[in-house]
Amino acid sequence: MKNTKKLFSRACRVLVGGVNSPVRAFRAVGGTPVFAAQGRGSRLTDAGGKRYIDYCLSWGPLILGHAHPAVTRAAVLAAARGATFGMPTEGEVLLAEEIRRAFPSMERVRLTSSGTEAVMSALRLARAATGRDVIVKFSGCYHGHSDGLLVAAGSGALTLGRPDSAGVPKAWARMTLVLPYNDVRAVETAFRRAGRAIAAVIVEPVVGNMGVVLPAPGFLETLRRLTARHGALLVFDEVITGFRVALGGAQERYKIRPDLTCLGKIVGGGFPIGAYGGRRDLMERVAPLGPVYQAGTLSGNPVAVAAGLACLRELRRRRPYGALEKLTRRLADGIAESARQAGVPARVQAAASMFTVFFTPDPVTDYASAKRADTKRYARFFHSLLEQGVYFPPAQFEAAFLSTAHTGADIDRTLEAVRRAFRAAF
Ligand code: KE4
């Protein structure tokens, strides 16, 4: 820990808050952030040499675990051929084909370097295609840090208590209509009142950024029906759920065909990649074919593409989703049972291999109910597990993840640490 403290104070003298992304700063849970030094499989080693079973997994990308041999080999070989050309390469075509094979709704694809870029571009396209300005989003959902979406945002913005970021022009915020997640009546009212002004509805089809919140039966279907009826577009932000809740993401699981989809995280195998895509008639409005400009020096970067392709091909070959879901269910049920036995009010909400422990007795269905969770208890839970070598996301309003590298023995060890945490910290 000494190393880490020294490293963090040195980091704070040059990096804002000592980190390159706010969620890493442990502001919600207190203490000094863990500095990673190495990862392998389900294990993470910090700068002080301490090892952890990792359930944060870099906030989602590492569904195959750290340093998967096929992904690492692909990236190293690609790098040796040249890191970037600023020219089309075959790998980008192969990755886009692999994405479309899993997401048939993505008839045309554009690769970017982050999920934020993918979402920002998809919404620019939605506004251009409809000639309308208003975007509907749901409070507590997070869609990256582009201006129009930092309104009632989840993830780090929610954790830091600043769901509406400073610096976002009021005009931008006025073009973002925020509704409660899972509130069908609110969506119907919004369309009744402003349907003709709404360009798109963007949604995390399964929310990760309030912690894991599932769509109520009929919610996604209502979004599909109302957007189609009013000439608005339905945008699924599957940056977390893509290749996570199924090979074809939430749209495969819930059998809903959105007009546009945004991807990130897993699609790059741990390297910087985002992607957006959808109906051909929409996507062909994007430059160079159409008037919607979007570009990127490292979009479709050959090294990232090679890693992403290796990752997606491994997922297609292994189809690990049943086994991942079973292991996640065992962990989630075990945590819930330990909380019950310890008399600690907790809800463990899971979807496939993503889950969240909320310290609240009630179901978490939207931002208001998520905010009722006891975040101080979460901080104590987090630190007790950290001490015992188990690394959960350092914030209540995030999702924890399993990978194909997690084993039954990892789950047993984790449940033992959870039992101790409930005894020691509650
Ligand atoms: P990136 O720009 O971070 O690649 O993707 C933005 C984004 C878009 N949509 C969803 C549903 C997302 O969850 C994200 C990013 N997720 C956060 C964690 N919840 C990234 C972690 C961070 O901000 O450091």
Short mmCIF file of C-alpha atoms in Angstrom, two decimals, residues 34-369:
data_model
loop_
_atom_site.label_atom_id
_atom_site.label_comp_id
_atom_site.label_asym_id
_atom_site.label_seq_id
_atom_site.Cartn_x
_atom_site.Cartn_y
_atom_site.Cartn_z
CA VAL A 34 -5.40 0.79 -6.43
CA PHE A 35 -2.74 1.15 -9.12
CA ALA A 36 -2.77 -1.84 -11.45
CA ALA A 37 0.52 -3.41 -12.47
CA GLN A 38 -0.56 -6.59 -14.24
CA GLY A 39 -3.59 -8.73 -15.03
CA ARG A 40 -3.93 -12.38 -15.98
CA GLY A 41 -7.23 -14.22 -16.29
CA SER A 42 -9.46 -13.30 -13.37
CA ARG A 43 -6.52 -11.96 -11.37
CA LEU A 44 -5.19 -8.42 -11.02
CA THR A 45 -1.85 -7.51 -9.36
CA ASP A 46 -1.42 -3.99 -7.99
CA ALA A 47 1.71 -1.81 -7.89
CA GLY A 48 2.45 -3.09 -4.40
CA GLY A 49 2.31 -6.73 -5.58
CA LYS A 50 -1.04 -7.53 -3.95
CA ARG A 51 -3.33 -9.83 -6.00
CA TYR A 52 -7.09 -9.59 -6.36
CA ILE A 53 -9.92 -11.51 -7.94
CA ASP A 54 -11.11 -8.79 -10.34
CA TYR A 55 -14.86 -8.13 -10.80
CA CYS A 56 -14.41 -4.63 -12.21
CA LEU A 57 -12.57 -5.95 -15.29
CA SER A 58 -11.78 -2.45 -16.57
CA TRP A 59 -15.53 -1.52 -16.36
CA GLY A 60 -16.64 -4.22 -18.79
CA PRO A 61 -14.34 -4.92 -21.77
CA LEU A 62 -12.57 -7.99 -20.36
CA ILE A 63 -15.18 -10.72 -20.81
CA LEU A 64 -12.31 -13.11 -21.60
CA GLY A 65 -10.33 -11.94 -18.55
CA HIS A 66 -6.97 -10.13 -18.47
CA ALA A 67 -4.30 -10.85 -21.12
CA HIS A 68 -6.21 -13.62 -22.93
CA PRO A 69 -3.52 -15.36 -25.07
CA ALA A 70 -5.46 -15.12 -28.36
CA VAL A 71 -6.17 -11.41 -27.86
CA THR A 72 -2.62 -10.60 -26.74
CA ARG A 73 -1.07 -12.55 -29.63
CA ALA A 74 -3.31 -10.81 -32.17
CA ALA A 75 -2.42 -7.36 -30.83
CA VAL A 76 1.34 -8.07 -30.71
CA LEU A 77 1.40 -9.45 -34.27
CA ALA A 78 -0.65 -6.49 -35.54
CA ALA A 79 1.61 -3.98 -33.78
CA ALA A 80 4.67 -5.59 -35.37
CA ARG A 81 3.12 -4.93 -38.80
CA GLY A 82 2.67 -1.24 -37.99
CA ALA A 83 0.50 0.51 -35.43
CA THR A 84 -1.57 2.68 -37.75
CA PHE A 85 -1.79 3.65 -41.41
CA GLY A 86 -4.64 6.12 -41.69
CA MET A 87 -5.77 3.88 -44.55
CA PRO A 88 -8.38 1.13 -44.77
CA THR A 89 -7.16 -2.31 -43.73
CA GLU A 90 -8.65 -5.79 -44.16
CA GLY A 91 -8.98 -6.24 -40.40
CA GLU A 92 -11.55 -3.44 -40.16
CA VAL A 93 -13.69 -5.19 -42.76
CA LEU A 94 -13.44 -8.51 -40.91
CA LEU A 95 -14.34 -6.86 -37.57
CA ALA A 96 -17.31 -5.01 -39.07
CA GLU A 97 -18.53 -8.29 -40.62
CA GLU A 98 -18.16 -10.03 -37.25
CA ILE A 99 -20.17 -7.25 -35.58
CA ARG A 100 -22.92 -7.42 -38.22
CA ARG A 101 -23.07 -11.21 -37.90
CA ALA A 102 -23.87 -10.80 -34.20
CA PHE A 103 -26.00 -7.66 -34.66
CA PRO A 104 -28.02 -8.06 -37.90
CA SER A 105 -29.69 -4.67 -37.23
CA MET A 106 -26.29 -3.05 -37.89
CA GLU A 107 -26.54 -3.25 -41.68
CA ARG A 108 -23.75 -0.69 -41.95
CA VAL A 109 -21.07 -0.04 -39.32
CA ARG A 110 -18.64 2.76 -38.49
CA LEU A 111 -15.76 2.13 -36.09
CA THR A 112 -14.64 4.84 -33.63
CA SER A 113 -12.12 4.93 -30.78
CA SER A 114 -14.50 5.04 -27.83
CA GLY A 115 -18.09 4.48 -26.79
CA THR A 116 -18.54 8.21 -26.27
CA GLU A 117 -17.62 8.88 -29.88
CA ALA A 118 -19.95 6.14 -31.07
CA VAL A 119 -22.93 7.54 -29.15
CA MET A 120 -22.17 11.16 -30.02
CA SER A 121 -22.02 10.26 -33.72
CA ALA A 122 -25.15 8.11 -33.67
CA LEU A 123 -27.16 10.98 -32.16
CA ARG A 124 -25.79 13.48 -34.68
CA LEU A 125 -26.97 11.08 -37.37
CA ALA A 126 -30.38 10.71 -35.71
CA ARG A 127 -30.84 14.50 -35.67
CA ALA A 128 -29.78 14.77 -39.30
CA ALA A 129 -32.00 11.91 -40.46
CA THR A 130 -35.13 13.22 -38.71
CA GLY A 131 -34.48 16.96 -38.96
CA ARG A 132 -35.39 17.15 -35.27
CA ASP A 133 -33.33 18.27 -32.25
CA VAL A 134 -34.67 16.67 -29.07
CA ILE A 135 -33.05 13.52 -27.67
CA VAL A 136 -34.82 11.52 -24.96
CA LYS A 137 -32.62 9.80 -22.39
CA PHE A 138 -33.33 8.23 -19.02
CA SER A 139 -32.07 9.53 -15.68
CA GLY A 140 -29.24 7.44 -14.32
CA CYS A 141 -28.26 6.10 -17.73
CA TYR A 142 -24.78 7.08 -18.88
CA HIS A 143 -23.86 7.34 -22.54
CA GLY A 144 -20.35 8.79 -22.43
CA HIS A 145 -19.27 12.35 -21.85
CA SER A 146 -20.52 14.24 -24.93
CA ASP A 147 -22.26 17.51 -24.02
CA GLY A 148 -25.88 16.66 -24.75
CA LEU A 149 -25.74 13.47 -22.70
CA LEU A 150 -24.22 14.79 -19.49
CA VAL A 151 -27.71 15.53 -18.24
CA ALA A 152 -28.98 13.39 -15.33
CA ALA A 153 -26.16 11.00 -16.28
CA GLY A 154 -25.23 7.85 -14.39
CA SER A 155 -21.87 6.18 -13.69
CA GLY A 156 -19.17 8.55 -12.44
CA ALA A 157 -21.38 11.62 -12.88
CA LEU A 158 -23.96 10.09 -10.54
CA THR A 159 -21.29 8.77 -8.17
CA LEU A 160 -19.71 12.22 -7.85
CA GLY A 161 -23.16 13.76 -7.35
CA ARG A 162 -22.89 15.81 -10.55
CA PRO A 163 -25.31 14.16 -12.97
CA ASP A 164 -25.38 17.45 -14.91
CA SER A 165 -21.82 18.42 -15.75
CA ALA A 166 -20.56 22.00 -15.57
CA GLY A 167 -19.70 23.47 -18.96
CA VAL A 168 -22.68 22.02 -20.84
CA PRO A 169 -24.46 24.93 -22.59
CA LYS A 170 -28.07 25.41 -21.45
CA ALA A 171 -29.14 25.16 -25.08
CA TRP A 172 -27.74 21.64 -25.18
CA ALA A 173 -29.49 20.64 -21.97
CA ARG A 174 -32.76 22.01 -23.38
CA MET A 175 -32.48 19.56 -26.27
CA THR A 176 -32.20 16.63 -23.90
CA LEU A 177 -35.45 15.39 -22.41
CA VAL A 178 -34.84 13.21 -19.35
CA LEU A 179 -37.41 10.64 -18.26
CA PRO A 180 -37.47 8.05 -15.46
CA TYR A 181 -36.22 4.61 -16.62
CA ASN A 182 -38.95 1.97 -16.86
CA ASP A 183 -41.68 4.66 -16.77
CA VAL A 184 -43.89 3.81 -19.74
CA ARG A 185 -46.45 6.49 -18.92
CA ALA A 186 -43.77 9.21 -18.88
CA VAL A 187 -42.61 8.11 -22.33
CA GLU A 188 -46.17 8.09 -23.67
CA THR A 189 -46.78 11.59 -22.27
CA ALA A 190 -43.51 12.91 -23.73
CA PHE A 191 -44.44 11.64 -27.18
CA ARG A 192 -47.98 12.95 -26.86
CA ARG A 193 -46.67 16.41 -25.99
CA ALA A 194 -43.47 16.66 -28.06
CA GLY A 195 -43.48 13.69 -30.40
CA ARG A 196 -42.81 15.78 -33.49
CA ALA A 197 -39.68 17.32 -31.95
CA ILE A 198 -38.08 14.08 -30.78
CA ALA A 199 -35.22 12.87 -33.00
CA ALA A 200 -34.38 9.79 -30.98
CA VAL A 201 -34.72 7.90 -27.74
CA ILE A 202 -31.42 6.54 -26.44
CA VAL A 203 -31.47 3.84 -23.81
CA GLU A 204 -29.21 1.37 -22.04
CA PRO A 205 -31.45 -1.66 -22.76
CA VAL A 206 -30.10 -3.21 -19.58
CA VAL A 207 -28.68 -0.46 -17.38
CA GLY A 208 -25.18 -0.80 -16.00
CA ASN A 209 -24.63 2.82 -14.95
CA MET A 210 -27.07 3.07 -12.06
CA GLY A 211 -25.79 -0.29 -11.02
CA VAL A 212 -27.56 -3.13 -12.86
CA VAL A 213 -31.22 -2.28 -13.52
CA LEU A 214 -33.35 -4.49 -15.76
CA PRO A 215 -35.99 -3.24 -18.22
CA ALA A 216 -39.50 -3.84 -16.88
CA PRO A 217 -41.60 -6.17 -19.08
CA GLY A 218 -42.90 -4.13 -22.00
CA PHE A 219 -40.64 -1.10 -21.46
CA LEU A 220 -38.33 -1.67 -24.43
CA GLU A 221 -41.26 -2.78 -26.59
CA THR A 222 -43.02 0.52 -25.76
CA LEU A 223 -39.94 2.49 -26.80
CA ARG A 224 -39.86 0.60 -30.09
CA ARG A 225 -43.58 1.13 -30.74
CA LEU A 226 -43.68 4.85 -29.85
CA THR A 227 -40.50 5.83 -31.73
CA ALA A 228 -41.76 4.04 -34.86
CA ARG A 229 -45.18 5.65 -34.58
CA HIS A 230 -43.79 9.19 -34.16
CA GLY A 231 -40.99 9.03 -36.73
CA ALA A 232 -38.24 9.09 -34.07
CA LEU A 233 -35.30 6.68 -33.97
CA LEU A 234 -34.62 4.08 -31.29
CA VAL A 235 -30.93 3.99 -30.31
CA PHE A 236 -29.69 1.11 -28.17
CA ASP A 237 -26.55 2.03 -26.27
CA GLU A 238 -25.02 -1.44 -26.01
CA VAL A 239 -21.54 -0.28 -25.03
CA ILE A 240 -21.85 -2.45 -21.91
CA THR A 241 -24.46 -5.03 -22.99
CA GLY A 242 -23.04 -5.70 -26.48
CA PHE A 243 -21.42 -9.18 -26.50
CA ARG A 244 -22.01 -9.18 -22.71
CA VAL A 245 -25.65 -10.21 -22.11
CA ALA A 246 -25.63 -12.30 -25.31
CA LEU A 247 -23.43 -12.51 -28.39
CA GLY A 248 -25.95 -10.19 -30.06
CA GLY A 249 -26.41 -8.06 -26.95
CA ALA A 250 -29.70 -6.99 -25.37
CA GLN A 251 -31.39 -6.72 -28.77
CA GLU A 252 -30.87 -10.47 -29.21
CA ARG A 253 -32.01 -11.20 -25.65
CA TYR A 254 -35.13 -9.02 -25.81
CA LYS A 255 -35.78 -9.48 -29.55
CA ILE A 256 -36.05 -5.76 -30.28
CA ARG A 257 -34.58 -4.27 -33.47
CA PRO A 258 -33.33 -0.71 -32.82
CA ASP A 259 -32.66 1.73 -35.65
CA LEU A 260 -29.11 2.43 -34.43
CA THR A 261 -26.80 0.61 -32.00
CA CYS A 262 -23.69 1.85 -30.20
CA LEU A 263 -20.94 -0.54 -29.09
CA GLY A 264 -17.66 -0.29 -27.19
CA LYS A 265 -15.70 -2.11 -24.45
CA ILE A 266 -15.83 -5.84 -25.40
CA VAL A 267 -15.79 -5.07 -29.15
CA GLY A 268 -12.17 -3.89 -28.75
CA GLY A 269 -11.05 -6.79 -26.52
CA GLY A 270 -9.61 -4.25 -24.08
CA PHE A 271 -8.23 -1.89 -26.74
CA PRO A 272 -9.77 1.50 -27.63
CA ILE A 273 -12.65 0.79 -30.00
CA GLY A 274 -16.23 2.01 -30.29
CA ALA A 275 -18.69 1.35 -33.08
CA TYR A 276 -22.09 2.56 -34.21
CA GLY A 277 -24.31 1.22 -36.91
CA GLY A 278 -27.81 0.40 -38.00
CA ARG A 279 -30.21 0.71 -40.90
CA ARG A 280 -28.40 1.16 -44.22
CA ASP A 281 -30.64 4.07 -45.26
CA LEU A 282 -29.59 5.90 -42.08
CA MET A 283 -25.90 5.04 -42.00
CA GLU A 284 -25.36 6.03 -45.64
CA ARG A 285 -26.00 9.60 -44.58
CA VAL A 286 -22.60 9.55 -42.84
CA ALA A 287 -19.54 10.96 -44.66
CA PRO A 288 -18.11 10.23 -47.14
CA LEU A 289 -21.48 9.06 -48.56
CA GLY A 290 -23.68 11.67 -46.94
CA PRO A 291 -23.80 15.04 -45.17
CA VAL A 292 -23.25 13.86 -41.56
CA TYR A 293 -19.59 14.42 -40.83
CA GLN A 294 -17.73 12.11 -38.46
CA ALA A 295 -14.06 11.18 -38.53
CA GLY A 296 -11.14 9.88 -36.46
CA THR A 297 -7.39 9.53 -36.94
CA LEU A 298 -7.28 6.18 -35.17
CA SER A 299 -10.77 4.94 -36.00
CA GLY A 300 -10.48 1.25 -36.92
CA ASN A 301 -6.94 1.16 -35.57
CA PRO A 302 -5.29 -2.07 -36.83
CA VAL A 303 -3.94 -3.15 -33.42
CA ALA A 304 -7.24 -2.53 -31.63
CA VAL A 305 -9.14 -4.17 -34.48
CA ALA A 306 -6.94 -7.27 -34.34
CA ALA A 307 -7.55 -7.59 -30.59
CA GLY A 308 -11.29 -6.99 -30.99
CA LEU A 309 -11.55 -9.54 -33.79
CA ALA A 310 -9.70 -12.17 -31.73
CA CYS A 311 -12.05 -11.47 -28.82
CA LEU A 312 -15.27 -11.71 -30.82
CA ARG A 313 -14.13 -14.83 -32.66
CA GLU A 314 -13.32 -16.47 -29.31
CA LEU A 315 -16.79 -15.55 -28.01
CA ARG A 316 -18.43 -16.98 -31.13
CA ARG A 317 -16.37 -20.17 -30.87
CA ARG A 318 -16.93 -20.69 -27.11
CA ARG A 319 -20.48 -19.32 -26.72
CA PRO A 320 -19.77 -18.91 -22.99
CA TYR A 321 -23.01 -17.17 -22.07
CA GLY A 322 -24.82 -20.05 -20.37
CA ALA A 323 -21.82 -20.93 -18.20
CA LEU A 324 -21.14 -17.26 -17.38
CA GLU A 325 -24.76 -16.72 -16.38
CA LYS A 326 -24.75 -19.81 -14.14
CA LEU A 327 -21.56 -18.74 -12.33
CA THR A 328 -22.89 -15.19 -11.92
CA ARG A 329 -26.19 -16.50 -10.56
CA ARG A 330 -24.29 -18.62 -7.99
CA LEU A 331 -22.31 -15.57 -6.86
CA ALA A 332 -25.33 -13.24 -6.80
CA ASP A 333 -27.47 -15.73 -4.86
CA GLY A 334 -24.60 -16.41 -2.46
CA ILE A 335 -24.15 -12.71 -1.72
CA ALA A 336 -27.90 -12.23 -1.22
CA GLU A 337 -28.02 -15.22 1.16
CA SER A 338 -25.02 -13.90 3.17
CA ALA A 339 -26.69 -10.49 3.49
CA ARG A 340 -29.94 -12.12 4.63
CA GLN A 341 -28.13 -14.21 7.25
CA ALA A 342 -26.25 -11.11 8.44
CA GLY A 343 -29.50 -9.13 8.61
CA VAL A 344 -28.13 -6.60 6.09
CA PRO A 345 -30.76 -5.12 3.72
CA ALA A 346 -29.37 -5.77 0.23
CA ARG A 347 -30.63 -6.39 -3.30
CA VAL A 348 -28.35 -8.21 -5.74
CA GLN A 349 -29.50 -7.50 -9.32
CA ALA A 350 -27.95 -9.43 -12.19
CA ALA A 351 -28.28 -9.78 -15.95
CA ALA A 352 -26.14 -12.47 -17.60
CA SER A 353 -22.59 -11.86 -16.28
CA MET A 354 -23.12 -8.35 -14.89
CA PHE A 355 -24.43 -7.65 -11.41
CA THR A 356 -24.66 -5.05 -8.64
CA VAL A 357 -25.01 -5.31 -4.86
CA PHE A 358 -27.36 -2.51 -3.75
CA PHE A 359 -27.66 -1.86 -0.02
CA THR A 360 -31.39 -1.26 0.01
CA PRO A 361 -34.29 -3.58 0.88
CA ASP A 362 -36.30 -2.60 -2.21
CA PRO A 363 -36.02 -3.47 -5.91
CA VAL A 364 -33.98 -0.93 -7.87
CA THR A 365 -35.95 -0.08 -11.00
CA ASP A 366 -34.86 3.50 -11.77
CA TYR A 367 -32.71 6.44 -10.68
CA ALA A 368 -34.89 7.37 -7.68
CA SER A 369 -34.77 3.86 -6.20
#
